[in-house]
Amino acid sequence: MSNKSNLSEYFANDPPSFFDELTNKPKQPKEISTESIVSGSGGNSNNMLSSTFAGFFQPPEFVETPEVEEPIKVTDEVRNLWELPRENDHSKLVMPGIHLQHDLPDPISVAVTQHLGEAELANRKILGVDDVTQDERGLRNLIHSGCLRTAVNLTGRLLTVYGQGYGRAGQPAKHSPHSLQLWFTRLALLAKLGEFELLQTEAEPFGQLTAPDVFYDFYPEMYNGKSGSIACFSFRLLLAELPIYMGKPHIALDRLSELHVTSTEIKQHFIQLQNKTAEEFWQKRCERVLHSIINCGLMMKKFSMIDDIMDGTLLKRSNLSKDDQRSLYSAWGRIYLQIGDIFGAEQKFAVSRRLREMNSAPDLRDLMDKGLIAVAKNDFPEAYLIFQKALHLDSGNTLILNNMGVCLLYAGKLKDAINLYEHAINQNPQRSLNESLLVNLSTLYELESNNSKAKKFNLLRLINRYKPDLNISIEICLKLQTIN
């Protein structure tokens, strides 16, 4: 991929989640979905409030060029260092291939055609594969425009050029930084779109990237004796997390633990060499793996393990900035809310507040933490007022709007909740036609009336005109059945 742009920036408007601004995209959302509200009941599965920590895994924002955009600048030797395969076994080479003979279809177009007709479909204006250049620049343009399925289809074309297209799985192939980056981008997009079965099938040939032909050392003449991993670190992290998407978090936890061990050994290597920059670089990578382990632990409800990681590993780093410490304590407090420990959460939030600049006004994080405590205590009117203050600091934030709407619902103000969501969508449809908000609003329409279908059709019209893609299906977002 090109060295000029970090593609992860194009997902910056998604609702934030636990550590690393991952998208909250549950495979089977609860009746009312919010990104941050936490019930004080602890384990009440019938409670309509869900949270970032309700056991749903958030697919990572991996669509990027991480080697270039990592904030700490190091040499290729430091960046690409990885444990070489013990055996140069040619029977275990990576031989991937595209498993789709045709392009990914557009489910929004299918739903619009079935429910609203061809006339409405004519209002859908999104980029197609042939509308962009057939290269990395075209791929970035598609992702920037939110046309993620089209971007997947373009990766298929580009990988076909490398002899790794449809029907080529199991056939020998040479790998390069560019081809592996294309695969990484494709698989990350499939994770983003929730296409988990295809993701698993196409990712299988890569294993855990331990085959000899994904290292520069396998091609001494091509790369002039260069050594290390051709595949980027984020690709390894994505593959380690893949079992979570398939409902096997225990396997993912084992893989992530192995990844952390190797990353820690590399960090120790640079400590011995007294290379401070390389040490810090690999420390950041270790922390990325720990964040993934914590997300995995949340799904498995391994709260003691998470506590140990937070207290014993992340927060004891001497060079953590105050803002990083604040973020971690805030996240830690929300984990305590997940298990119903309001007192423990208040303690962590208090530490987070004390780390704020002296005499400064409460910021967005403070207000969100305070609002979550009010929700946990079932004080929904107070929580609404706090989230309203937070909205003044970040107008149009769909996470806050979602929380406010749920507070209104629990305060017995169903119509006010509907009006809030509808106003947000009308003000800024591109931003507010967010999957979680759509799930919530569709549910509120059903609670309001038995004749909710007409209002859902209006939402579908807006989606048709303003949303190139959704991360979850129309059946879930709007509760409208479509026929494949």
Tab-separated table of C-alpha atoms in Angstrom:
chain	number	residue	atom	x	y	z
A	1	MET	CA	0.000	0.000	0.000
A	2	SER	CA	1.011	3.595	-0.432
A	3	ASN	CA	3.076	5.260	2.250
A	4	LYS	CA	1.108	8.502	2.056
A	5	SER	CA	-2.030	7.820	4.030
A	6	ASN	CA	-3.252	5.927	7.037
A	7	LEU	CA	-6.549	4.385	5.991
A	8	SER	CA	-7.677	3.988	9.610
A	9	GLU	CA	-8.509	7.694	9.657
A	10	TYR	CA	-11.452	6.994	7.380
A	11	PHE	CA	-13.251	5.122	10.163
A	12	ALA	CA	-12.758	7.935	12.678
A	13	ASN	CA	-16.451	8.825	12.915
A	14	ASP	CA	-17.547	5.422	14.161
A	15	PRO	CA	-18.769	5.262	17.760
A	16	PRO	CA	-15.887	4.653	20.186
A	17	SER	CA	-15.556	1.602	22.338
A	18	PHE	CA	-13.260	0.135	24.928
A	19	PHE	CA	-9.659	1.198	24.287
A	20	ASP	CA	-8.851	1.761	20.703
A	21	GLU	CA	-11.980	3.337	19.199
A	22	LEU	CA	-13.246	0.046	17.845
A	23	THR	CA	-16.688	-0.120	16.332
A	24	ASN	CA	-19.342	-1.631	18.547
A	25	LYS	CA	-20.947	-4.098	16.146
A	26	PRO	CA	-22.603	-6.964	17.986
A	27	LYS	CA	-23.516	-9.941	15.864
A	28	GLN	CA	-26.870	-10.209	17.628
A	29	PRO	CA	-27.736	-6.857	19.200
A	30	LYS	CA	-30.078	-6.580	22.141
A	31	GLU	CA	-33.406	-4.848	21.801
A	32	ILE	CA	-31.958	-1.433	22.602
A	33	SER	CA	-28.307	-0.926	21.800
A	34	THR	CA	-26.064	1.771	23.231
A	35	GLU	CA	-22.327	2.142	23.090
A	36	SER	CA	-21.770	3.222	26.656
A	37	ILE	CA	-24.740	2.859	28.993
A	38	VAL	CA	-24.187	0.230	31.648
A	39	SER	CA	-26.924	-1.254	33.773
A	40	GLY	CA	-26.442	-1.298	37.479
A	41	SER	CA	-28.152	-4.663	37.718
A	42	GLY	CA	-24.992	-6.529	36.861
A	43	GLY	CA	-26.302	-9.634	35.196
A	44	ASN	CA	-29.890	-8.906	34.194
A	45	SER	CA	-30.090	-10.248	30.665
A	46	ASN	CA	-33.581	-8.830	30.190
A	47	ASN	CA	-32.473	-5.273	30.769
A	48	MET	CA	-32.753	-3.276	27.528
A	49	LEU	CA	-29.552	-1.397	28.258
A	50	SER	CA	-26.405	-2.881	26.813
A	51	SER	CA	-22.860	-1.625	26.888
A	52	THR	CA	-19.510	-1.727	25.231
A	53	PHE	CA	-18.621	-4.440	27.732
A	54	ALA	CA	-21.721	-6.631	27.351
A	55	GLY	CA	-19.750	-9.514	25.892
A	56	PHE	CA	-19.847	-8.296	22.285
A	57	PHE	CA	-16.543	-8.235	20.461
A	58	GLN	CA	-15.761	-5.093	18.510
A	59	PRO	CA	-13.944	-5.729	15.221
A	60	PRO	CA	-10.696	-3.787	15.046
A	61	GLU	CA	-10.055	-0.743	12.904
A	62	PHE	CA	-7.193	-2.392	11.066
A	63	VAL	CA	-7.633	-0.849	7.630
A	64	GLU	CA	-4.453	1.148	7.657
A	65	THR	CA	-0.833	1.306	6.592
A	66	PRO	CA	0.564	0.656	10.075
A	67	GLU	CA	4.239	0.240	9.196
A	68	VAL	CA	4.418	3.819	7.976
A	69	GLU	CA	1.962	5.518	10.301
A	70	GLU	CA	3.074	4.184	13.673
A	71	PRO	CA	4.003	7.291	15.679
A	72	ILE	CA	7.467	6.130	16.713
A	73	LYS	CA	9.821	6.139	13.741
A	74	VAL	CA	12.181	3.167	13.612
A	75	THR	CA	14.231	1.353	10.979
A	76	ASP	CA	12.834	-1.505	8.925
A	77	GLU	CA	15.052	-3.895	10.898
A	78	VAL	CA	13.303	-2.901	14.136
A	79	ARG	CA	9.811	-2.773	12.645
A	80	ASN	CA	9.980	-6.113	10.809
A	81	LEU	CA	11.813	-8.159	13.441
A	82	TRP	CA	9.990	-11.404	14.177
A	83	GLU	CA	10.780	-14.961	15.174
A	84	LEU	CA	11.809	-16.861	12.044
A	85	PRO	CA	10.283	-20.292	11.331
A	86	ARG	CA	12.398	-23.079	12.806
A	87	GLU	CA	12.134	-25.125	9.610
A	88	ASN	CA	12.221	-23.921	6.017
A	89	ASP	CA	9.390	-26.321	5.151
A	90	HIS	CA	8.155	-25.725	1.586
A	91	SER	CA	5.085	-27.896	2.232
A	92	LYS	CA	3.788	-25.244	4.639
A	93	LEU	CA	3.863	-22.222	2.358
A	94	VAL	CA	1.033	-19.670	2.300
A	95	MET	CA	-1.097	-20.185	-0.827
A	96	PRO	CA	-4.153	-17.914	-0.565
A	97	GLY	CA	-6.863	-17.136	-3.087
A	98	ILE	CA	-10.122	-15.229	-3.418
A	99	HIS	CA	-13.161	-17.401	-2.622
A	100	LEU	CA	-15.793	-15.244	-4.317
A	101	GLN	CA	-16.311	-15.738	-8.014
A	102	HIS	CA	-18.434	-12.585	-8.186
A	103	ASP	CA	-18.379	-9.246	-6.369
A	104	LEU	CA	-19.920	-8.789	-2.929
A	105	PRO	CA	-23.538	-7.673	-3.479
A	106	ASP	CA	-24.988	-4.437	-2.074
A	107	PRO	CA	-27.610	-5.474	0.531
A	108	ILE	CA	-28.984	-1.922	0.786
A	109	SER	CA	-29.811	-1.958	-2.934
A	110	VAL	CA	-31.498	-5.349	-2.503
A	111	ALA	CA	-33.623	-4.082	0.396
A	112	VAL	CA	-34.550	-0.841	-1.384
A	113	THR	CA	-35.577	-2.710	-4.532
A	114	GLN	CA	-37.761	-5.128	-2.586
A	115	HIS	CA	-39.434	-2.626	-0.267
A	116	LEU	CA	-39.403	0.684	-2.172
A	117	GLY	CA	-38.950	-0.189	-5.830
A	118	GLU	CA	-36.631	0.686	-8.685
A	119	ALA	CA	-37.650	4.356	-8.696
A	120	GLU	CA	-36.234	4.890	-5.212
A	121	LEU	CA	-33.141	2.832	-6.055
A	122	ALA	CA	-32.352	5.423	-8.741
A	123	ASN	CA	-31.549	7.847	-5.891
A	124	ARG	CA	-28.683	5.633	-4.719
A	125	LYS	CA	-25.399	7.185	-5.780
A	126	ILE	CA	-22.341	5.262	-4.612
A	127	LEU	CA	-18.945	4.619	-6.142
A	128	GLY	CA	-18.445	1.420	-8.095
A	129	VAL	CA	-15.193	-0.443	-8.707
A	130	ASP	CA	-14.889	1.086	-12.178
A	131	ASP	CA	-15.364	4.627	-10.830
A	132	VAL	CA	-11.923	4.751	-9.191
A	133	THR	CA	-8.362	4.060	-10.249
A	134	GLN	CA	-7.417	0.390	-10.082
A	135	ASP	CA	-4.729	0.827	-7.455
A	136	GLU	CA	-4.140	1.771	-3.816
A	137	ARG	CA	-5.307	5.318	-4.446
A	138	GLY	CA	-8.635	4.016	-5.708
A	139	LEU	CA	-8.865	1.724	-2.694
A	140	ARG	CA	-8.322	4.639	-0.317
A	141	ASN	CA	-10.937	6.696	-2.153
A	142	LEU	CA	-13.511	3.932	-1.724
A	143	ILE	CA	-12.782	3.549	1.988
A	144	HIS	CA	-12.816	7.322	2.476
A	145	SER	CA	-16.261	7.399	0.824
A	146	GLY	CA	-17.553	4.603	3.066
A	147	CYS	CA	-17.923	2.184	0.130
A	148	LEU	CA	-16.437	-0.759	1.998
A	149	ARG	CA	-18.007	-3.561	-0.036
A	150	THR	CA	-16.801	-1.954	-3.230
A	151	ALA	CA	-13.351	-1.692	-1.643
A	152	VAL	CA	-13.425	-5.445	-0.937
A	153	ASN	CA	-14.308	-6.022	-4.585
A	154	LEU	CA	-11.385	-3.860	-5.714
A	155	THR	CA	-8.963	-5.832	-3.522
A	156	GLY	CA	-10.175	-8.914	-5.371
A	157	ARG	CA	-9.205	-7.379	-8.699
A	158	LEU	CA	-5.816	-6.241	-7.424
A	159	LEU	CA	-5.014	-9.628	-5.878
A	160	THR	CA	-5.946	-11.339	-9.149
A	161	VAL	CA	-3.067	-9.416	-10.727
A	162	TYR	CA	-0.782	-11.155	-8.206
A	163	GLY	CA	-2.126	-14.565	-9.255
A	164	GLN	CA	-4.086	-14.879	-6.005
A	165	GLY	CA	-7.601	-14.345	-7.349
A	166	TYR	CA	-10.615	-16.634	-7.569
A	167	GLY	CA	-9.743	-20.323	-7.789
A	168	ARG	CA	-6.064	-19.768	-6.946
A	169	ALA	CA	-6.202	-20.973	-3.324
A	170	GLY	CA	-3.702	-23.790	-2.857
A	171	GLN	CA	-1.554	-22.642	-5.784
A	172	PRO	CA	2.031	-21.446	-5.199
A	173	ALA	CA	2.408	-17.677	-4.974
A	174	LYS	CA	5.144	-15.175	-4.261
A	175	HIS	CA	4.453	-12.641	-1.537
A	176	SER	CA	5.462	-9.000	-1.313
A	177	PRO	CA	4.722	-6.168	1.123
A	178	HIS	CA	2.123	-4.900	-1.341
A	179	SER	CA	0.295	-8.215	-1.842
A	180	LEU	CA	0.187	-8.977	1.878
A	181	GLN	CA	-1.012	-5.441	2.602
A	182	LEU	CA	-3.834	-5.985	0.097
A	183	TRP	CA	-4.805	-9.210	1.851
A	184	PHE	CA	-4.653	-7.498	5.219
A	185	THR	CA	-6.888	-4.686	3.980
A	186	ARG	CA	-9.343	-7.131	2.413
A	187	LEU	CA	-9.631	-9.269	5.561
A	188	ALA	CA	-9.937	-6.202	7.785
A	189	LEU	CA	-12.759	-4.885	5.607
A	190	LEU	CA	-14.538	-8.246	5.806
A	191	ALA	CA	-14.282	-8.062	9.604
A	192	LYS	CA	-15.637	-4.520	9.530
A	193	LEU	CA	-18.601	-5.631	7.395
A	194	GLY	CA	-19.369	-8.666	9.528
A	195	GLU	CA	-18.637	-11.109	6.683
A	196	PHE	CA	-17.128	-13.547	9.146
A	197	GLU	CA	-17.561	-16.826	7.253
A	198	LEU	CA	-15.812	-15.471	4.170
A	199	LEU	CA	-13.196	-13.881	6.437
A	200	GLN	CA	-12.451	-17.209	8.093
A	201	THR	CA	-12.236	-19.069	4.772
A	202	GLU	CA	-9.913	-16.578	3.089
A	203	ALA	CA	-7.749	-16.090	6.195
A	204	GLU	CA	-7.187	-19.816	6.759
A	205	PRO	CA	-4.169	-20.215	4.408
A	206	PHE	CA	-2.263	-17.550	6.350
A	207	GLY	CA	-2.422	-19.406	9.668
A	208	GLN	CA	-0.565	-17.230	12.153
A	209	LEU	CA	1.911	-16.009	9.520
A	210	THR	CA	4.616	-18.442	10.593
A	211	ALA	CA	5.314	-19.939	7.147
A	212	PRO	CA	8.788	-19.215	5.740
A	213	ASP	CA	7.519	-17.451	2.603
A	214	VAL	CA	6.051	-14.494	4.542
A	215	PHE	CA	9.576	-13.485	5.584
A	216	TYR	CA	12.076	-11.519	3.506
A	217	ASP	CA	14.658	-14.214	4.258
A	218	PHE	CA	12.794	-16.594	1.908
A	219	TYR	CA	13.599	-14.347	-1.068
A	220	PRO	CA	17.284	-13.390	-0.602
A	221	GLU	CA	17.817	-12.404	-4.245
A	222	MET	CA	14.584	-10.431	-4.556
A	223	TYR	CA	15.149	-8.372	-1.375
A	224	ASN	CA	18.973	-8.185	-1.332
A	225	GLY	CA	19.401	-10.096	1.901
A	226	LYS	CA	16.753	-8.152	3.830
A	227	SER	CA	15.478	-9.985	6.930
A	228	GLY	CA	12.280	-10.017	8.974
A	229	SER	CA	8.540	-10.266	8.494
A	230	ILE	CA	6.964	-9.120	5.228
A	231	ALA	CA	3.530	-9.135	6.876
A	232	CYS	CA	2.704	-6.152	9.066
A	233	PHE	CA	2.169	-6.524	12.801
A	234	SER	CA	-1.507	-5.566	12.572
A	235	PHE	CA	-2.056	-8.492	10.191
A	236	ARG	CA	-0.726	-10.839	12.891
A	237	LEU	CA	-3.016	-9.220	15.451
A	238	LEU	CA	-6.060	-9.526	13.188
A	239	LEU	CA	-5.416	-13.235	12.565
A	240	ALA	CA	-4.932	-13.871	16.277
A	241	GLU	CA	-8.314	-12.282	17.019
A	242	LEU	CA	-10.158	-14.030	14.196
A	243	PRO	CA	-11.565	-16.923	16.325
A	244	ILE	CA	-13.511	-14.374	18.378
A	245	TYR	CA	-15.650	-13.602	15.339
A	246	MET	CA	-16.507	-17.297	15.106
A	247	GLY	CA	-17.500	-17.563	18.775
A	248	LYS	CA	-14.248	-19.177	19.949
A	249	PRO	CA	-12.668	-16.570	22.247
A	250	HIS	CA	-10.659	-19.184	24.168
A	251	ILE	CA	-8.668	-19.958	20.996
A	252	ALA	CA	-8.174	-16.251	20.340
A	253	LEU	CA	-6.947	-15.756	23.905
A	254	ASP	CA	-4.294	-18.458	23.415
A	255	ARG	CA	-3.151	-16.889	20.132
A	256	LEU	CA	-3.072	-13.385	21.567
A	257	SER	CA	-1.069	-14.630	24.552
A	258	GLU	CA	1.506	-16.164	22.204
A	259	LEU	CA	1.639	-12.916	20.246
A	260	HIS	CA	2.247	-10.984	23.464
A	261	VAL	CA	5.015	-13.349	24.541
A	262	THR	CA	6.860	-12.928	21.230
A	263	SER	CA	6.388	-9.145	21.278
A	264	THR	CA	7.696	-8.976	24.845
A	265	GLU	CA	10.761	-11.059	23.917
A	266	ILE	CA	11.547	-8.660	21.069
A	267	LYS	CA	11.145	-5.703	23.437
A	268	GLN	CA	13.550	-7.372	25.902
A	269	HIS	CA	16.019	-7.879	23.051
A	270	PHE	CA	16.121	-4.139	22.432
A	271	ILE	CA	16.366	-3.408	26.159
A	272	GLN	CA	19.537	-5.498	26.211
A	273	LEU	CA	20.823	-3.545	23.224
A	274	GLN	CA	19.946	-0.304	25.082
A	275	ASN	CA	17.950	0.874	22.093
A	276	LYS	CA	15.362	3.084	23.834
A	277	THR	CA	13.448	4.019	20.688
A	278	ALA	CA	13.055	0.400	19.590
A	279	GLU	CA	12.107	-0.590	23.135
A	280	GLU	CA	9.345	2.019	23.232
A	281	PHE	CA	8.167	1.011	19.763
A	282	TRP	CA	7.721	-2.613	20.812
A	283	GLN	CA	6.231	-1.587	24.149
A	284	LYS	CA	3.435	0.101	22.197
A	285	ARG	CA	2.901	-3.082	20.228
A	286	CYS	CA	2.751	-5.126	23.434
A	287	GLU	CA	0.068	-2.765	24.691
A	288	ARG	CA	-1.948	-3.169	21.490
A	289	VAL	CA	-1.994	-6.926	22.102
A	290	LEU	CA	-2.981	-6.394	25.755
A	291	HIS	CA	-5.893	-4.200	24.665
A	292	SER	CA	-7.065	-7.032	22.408
A	293	ILE	CA	-6.645	-9.536	25.243
A	294	ILE	CA	-8.801	-7.318	27.456
A	295	ASN	CA	-11.526	-7.128	24.805
A	296	CYS	CA	-11.346	-10.911	24.516
A	297	GLY	CA	-11.472	-11.259	28.310
A	298	LEU	CA	-14.580	-9.087	28.436
A	299	MET	CA	-16.339	-11.443	26.068
A	300	MET	CA	-15.301	-14.399	28.241
A	301	LYS	CA	-16.145	-12.489	31.442
A	302	LYS	CA	-12.614	-13.015	32.784
A	303	PHE	CA	-12.757	-9.921	34.965
A	304	SER	CA	-9.992	-10.979	37.372
A	305	MET	CA	-7.600	-11.395	34.442
A	306	ILE	CA	-8.575	-7.961	33.132
A	307	ASP	CA	-8.022	-6.443	36.580
A	308	ASP	CA	-4.545	-7.945	36.723
A	309	ILE	CA	-3.638	-6.624	33.263
A	310	MET	CA	-4.915	-3.142	34.021
A	311	ASP	CA	-3.252	-2.879	37.414
A	312	GLY	CA	-0.123	-4.921	36.927
A	313	THR	CA	0.876	-4.186	33.358
A	314	LEU	CA	-0.681	-1.142	31.750
A	315	LEU	CA	-0.892	1.366	34.584
A	316	LYS	CA	2.530	0.678	36.104
A	317	ARG	CA	4.350	2.071	33.101
A	318	SER	CA	6.354	5.061	34.291
A	319	ASN	CA	6.155	6.917	30.984
A	320	LEU	CA	2.359	6.933	30.605
A	321	SER	CA	1.034	10.434	30.036
A	322	LYS	CA	-1.661	11.785	32.350
A	323	ASP	CA	-4.170	11.656	29.537
A	324	ASP	CA	-3.355	7.995	28.874
A	325	GLN	CA	-3.729	7.244	32.571
A	326	ARG	CA	-7.063	9.060	32.644
A	327	SER	CA	-8.305	7.058	29.674
A	328	LEU	CA	-7.276	3.766	31.250
A	329	TYR	CA	-8.856	4.541	34.638
A	330	SER	CA	-12.044	5.625	32.907
A	331	ALA	CA	-12.145	2.386	30.905
A	332	TRP	CA	-11.391	0.424	34.074
A	333	GLY	CA	-14.319	2.080	35.819
A	334	ARG	CA	-16.671	1.053	33.019
A	335	ILE	CA	-15.503	-2.537	33.392
A	336	TYR	CA	-16.528	-2.357	37.055
A	337	LEU	CA	-19.950	-1.107	35.972
A	338	GLN	CA	-20.187	-4.120	33.686
A	339	ILE	CA	-20.005	-6.441	36.683
A	340	GLY	CA	-22.357	-4.262	38.751
A	341	ASP	CA	-19.703	-2.806	41.092
A	342	ILE	CA	-20.827	0.818	41.232
A	343	PHE	CA	-18.580	1.680	44.179
A	344	GLY	CA	-15.504	0.264	42.420
A	345	ALA	CA	-16.415	2.183	39.276
A	346	GLU	CA	-16.793	5.435	41.192
A	347	GLN	CA	-13.322	4.942	42.669
A	348	LYS	CA	-11.716	4.488	39.245
A	349	PHE	CA	-13.618	7.452	37.795
A	350	ALA	CA	-12.474	9.563	40.752
A	351	VAL	CA	-8.833	8.759	39.981
A	352	SER	CA	-9.468	9.670	36.350
A	353	ARG	CA	-10.921	13.039	37.386
A	354	ARG	CA	-7.998	13.820	39.682
A	355	LEU	CA	-5.615	13.349	36.762
A	356	ARG	CA	-7.350	16.152	34.870
A	357	GLU	CA	-5.646	19.536	34.780
A	358	MET	CA	-6.221	21.463	38.010
A	359	ASN	CA	-9.167	23.917	37.944
A	360	SER	CA	-10.212	22.852	34.441
A	361	ALA	CA	-13.891	22.295	33.666
A	362	PRO	CA	-15.230	18.731	33.301
A	363	ASP	CA	-14.532	17.432	29.836
A	364	LEU	CA	-16.334	14.886	27.690
A	365	ARG	CA	-14.783	11.892	29.452
A	366	ASP	CA	-15.765	13.201	32.906
A	367	LEU	CA	-19.334	13.828	31.845
A	368	MET	CA	-19.675	10.421	30.196
A	369	ASP	CA	-18.339	8.687	33.310
A	370	LYS	CA	-20.681	10.678	35.533
A	371	GLY	CA	-23.627	9.894	33.253
A	372	LEU	CA	-22.857	6.179	33.337
A	373	ILE	CA	-22.863	6.207	37.137
A	374	ALA	CA	-26.283	7.895	37.114
A	375	VAL	CA	-27.584	5.217	34.752
A	376	ALA	CA	-26.146	2.465	36.939
A	377	LYS	CA	-28.108	3.979	39.844
A	378	ASN	CA	-31.253	4.050	37.663
A	379	ASP	CA	-31.371	7.848	37.850
A	380	PHE	CA	-32.260	8.308	34.191
A	381	PRO	CA	-33.435	11.950	34.373
A	382	GLU	CA	-30.113	12.960	35.954
A	383	ALA	CA	-28.176	10.870	33.438
A	384	TYR	CA	-30.032	12.585	30.595
A	385	LEU	CA	-29.047	16.032	31.877
A	386	ILE	CA	-25.403	14.990	32.163
A	387	PHE	CA	-25.329	13.520	28.654
A	388	GLN	CA	-27.004	16.711	27.416
A	389	LYS	CA	-24.061	18.702	28.804
A	390	ALA	CA	-21.702	16.283	27.078
A	391	LEU	CA	-23.537	16.838	23.793
A	392	HIS	CA	-22.811	20.575	24.052
A	393	LEU	CA	-19.100	19.654	23.977
A	394	ASP	CA	-19.471	17.359	20.964
A	395	SER	CA	-22.576	18.259	18.992
A	396	GLY	CA	-23.985	15.415	16.924
A	397	ASN	CA	-22.043	12.677	18.739
A	398	THR	CA	-24.142	9.564	18.067
A	399	LEU	CA	-22.846	7.756	21.134
A	400	ILE	CA	-24.173	10.513	23.401
A	401	LEU	CA	-27.430	10.823	21.436
A	402	ASN	CA	-27.988	7.081	21.773
A	403	ASN	CA	-27.505	7.269	25.514
A	404	MET	CA	-29.825	10.257	25.820
A	405	GLY	CA	-32.548	8.473	23.864
A	406	VAL	CA	-32.378	5.396	26.057
A	407	CYS	CA	-32.530	7.597	29.176
A	408	LEU	CA	-35.686	9.254	27.836
A	409	LEU	CA	-37.225	5.863	27.160
A	410	TYR	CA	-36.518	4.655	30.686
A	411	ALA	CA	-37.895	7.899	32.064
A	412	GLY	CA	-41.183	7.091	30.307
A	413	LYS	CA	-40.723	9.625	27.473
A	414	LEU	CA	-40.979	7.418	24.416
A	415	LYS	CA	-42.080	10.147	21.988
A	416	ASP	CA	-39.314	12.472	23.201
A	417	ALA	CA	-36.767	9.721	22.553
A	418	ILE	CA	-38.107	9.239	19.023
A	419	ASN	CA	-38.062	12.985	18.384
A	420	LEU	CA	-34.450	13.177	19.598
A	421	TYR	CA	-33.276	10.506	17.205
A	422	GLU	CA	-35.297	11.837	14.264
A	423	HIS	CA	-33.990	15.371	14.807
A	424	ALA	CA	-30.395	14.100	14.903
A	425	ILE	CA	-30.884	12.208	11.633
A	426	ASN	CA	-32.531	15.167	9.904
A	427	GLN	CA	-29.753	17.512	11.055
A	428	ASN	CA	-26.897	15.312	9.917
A	429	PRO	CA	-27.980	12.121	8.126
A	430	GLN	CA	-24.459	11.135	7.065
A	431	ARG	CA	-23.284	10.975	10.660
A	432	SER	CA	-26.462	10.066	12.515
A	433	LEU	CA	-27.564	7.129	10.359
A	434	ASN	CA	-25.424	5.081	12.694
A	435	GLU	CA	-26.161	1.373	13.075
A	436	SER	CA	-26.806	1.494	16.826
A	437	LEU	CA	-29.046	4.546	16.530
A	438	LEU	CA	-31.000	2.868	13.705
A	439	VAL	CA	-31.533	-0.272	15.802
A	440	ASN	CA	-32.772	1.860	18.684
A	441	LEU	CA	-35.073	4.042	16.617
A	442	SER	CA	-36.601	1.041	14.835
A	443	THR	CA	-37.289	-0.548	18.200
A	444	LEU	CA	-38.894	2.649	19.496
A	445	TYR	CA	-41.134	2.774	16.418
A	446	GLU	CA	-42.338	-0.720	17.253
A	447	LEU	CA	-42.980	0.234	20.867
A	448	GLU	CA	-44.897	3.288	19.742
A	449	SER	CA	-47.240	1.668	17.236
A	450	ASN	CA	-48.177	-1.512	15.397
A	451	ASN	CA	-47.895	0.498	12.167
A	452	SER	CA	-44.158	1.108	12.345
A	453	LYS	CA	-43.328	-0.148	8.860
A	454	ALA	CA	-44.007	3.175	7.088
A	455	LYS	CA	-41.553	4.985	9.381
A	456	LYS	CA	-38.959	2.263	8.846
A	457	PHE	CA	-39.379	2.696	5.104
A	458	ASN	CA	-38.582	6.397	5.552
A	459	LEU	CA	-35.365	5.405	7.335
A	460	LEU	CA	-34.574	3.032	4.484
A	461	ARG	CA	-34.995	5.918	2.005
A	462	LEU	CA	-32.463	7.958	3.966
A	463	ILE	CA	-30.051	5.029	4.174
A	464	ASN	CA	-30.387	4.557	0.427
A	465	ARG	CA	-29.401	8.160	-0.224
A	466	TYR	CA	-26.763	8.748	2.429
A	467	LYS	CA	-25.141	5.425	3.456
A	468	PRO	CA	-22.908	3.497	1.047
A	469	ASP	CA	-22.684	0.595	3.499
A	470	LEU	CA	-23.934	-0.632	6.858
A	471	ASN	CA	-21.922	-2.795	9.225
A	472	ILE	CA	-24.964	-4.870	10.160
A	473	SER	CA	-27.834	-6.018	8.022
A	474	ILE	CA	-31.063	-4.176	7.207
A	475	GLU	CA	-32.890	-7.065	8.905
A	476	ILE	CA	-31.204	-6.126	12.176
A	477	CYS	CA	-30.979	-2.344	11.739
A	478	LEU	CA	-34.571	-1.763	10.680
A	479	LYS	CA	-36.111	-5.168	11.438
A	480	LEU	CA	-37.263	-5.427	7.836
A	481	GLN	CA	-37.120	-8.838	6.262
A	482	THR	CA	-35.552	-9.084	2.815
A	483	ILE	CA	-35.572	-12.048	0.463
A	484	ASN	CA	-32.184	-13.061	-0.886
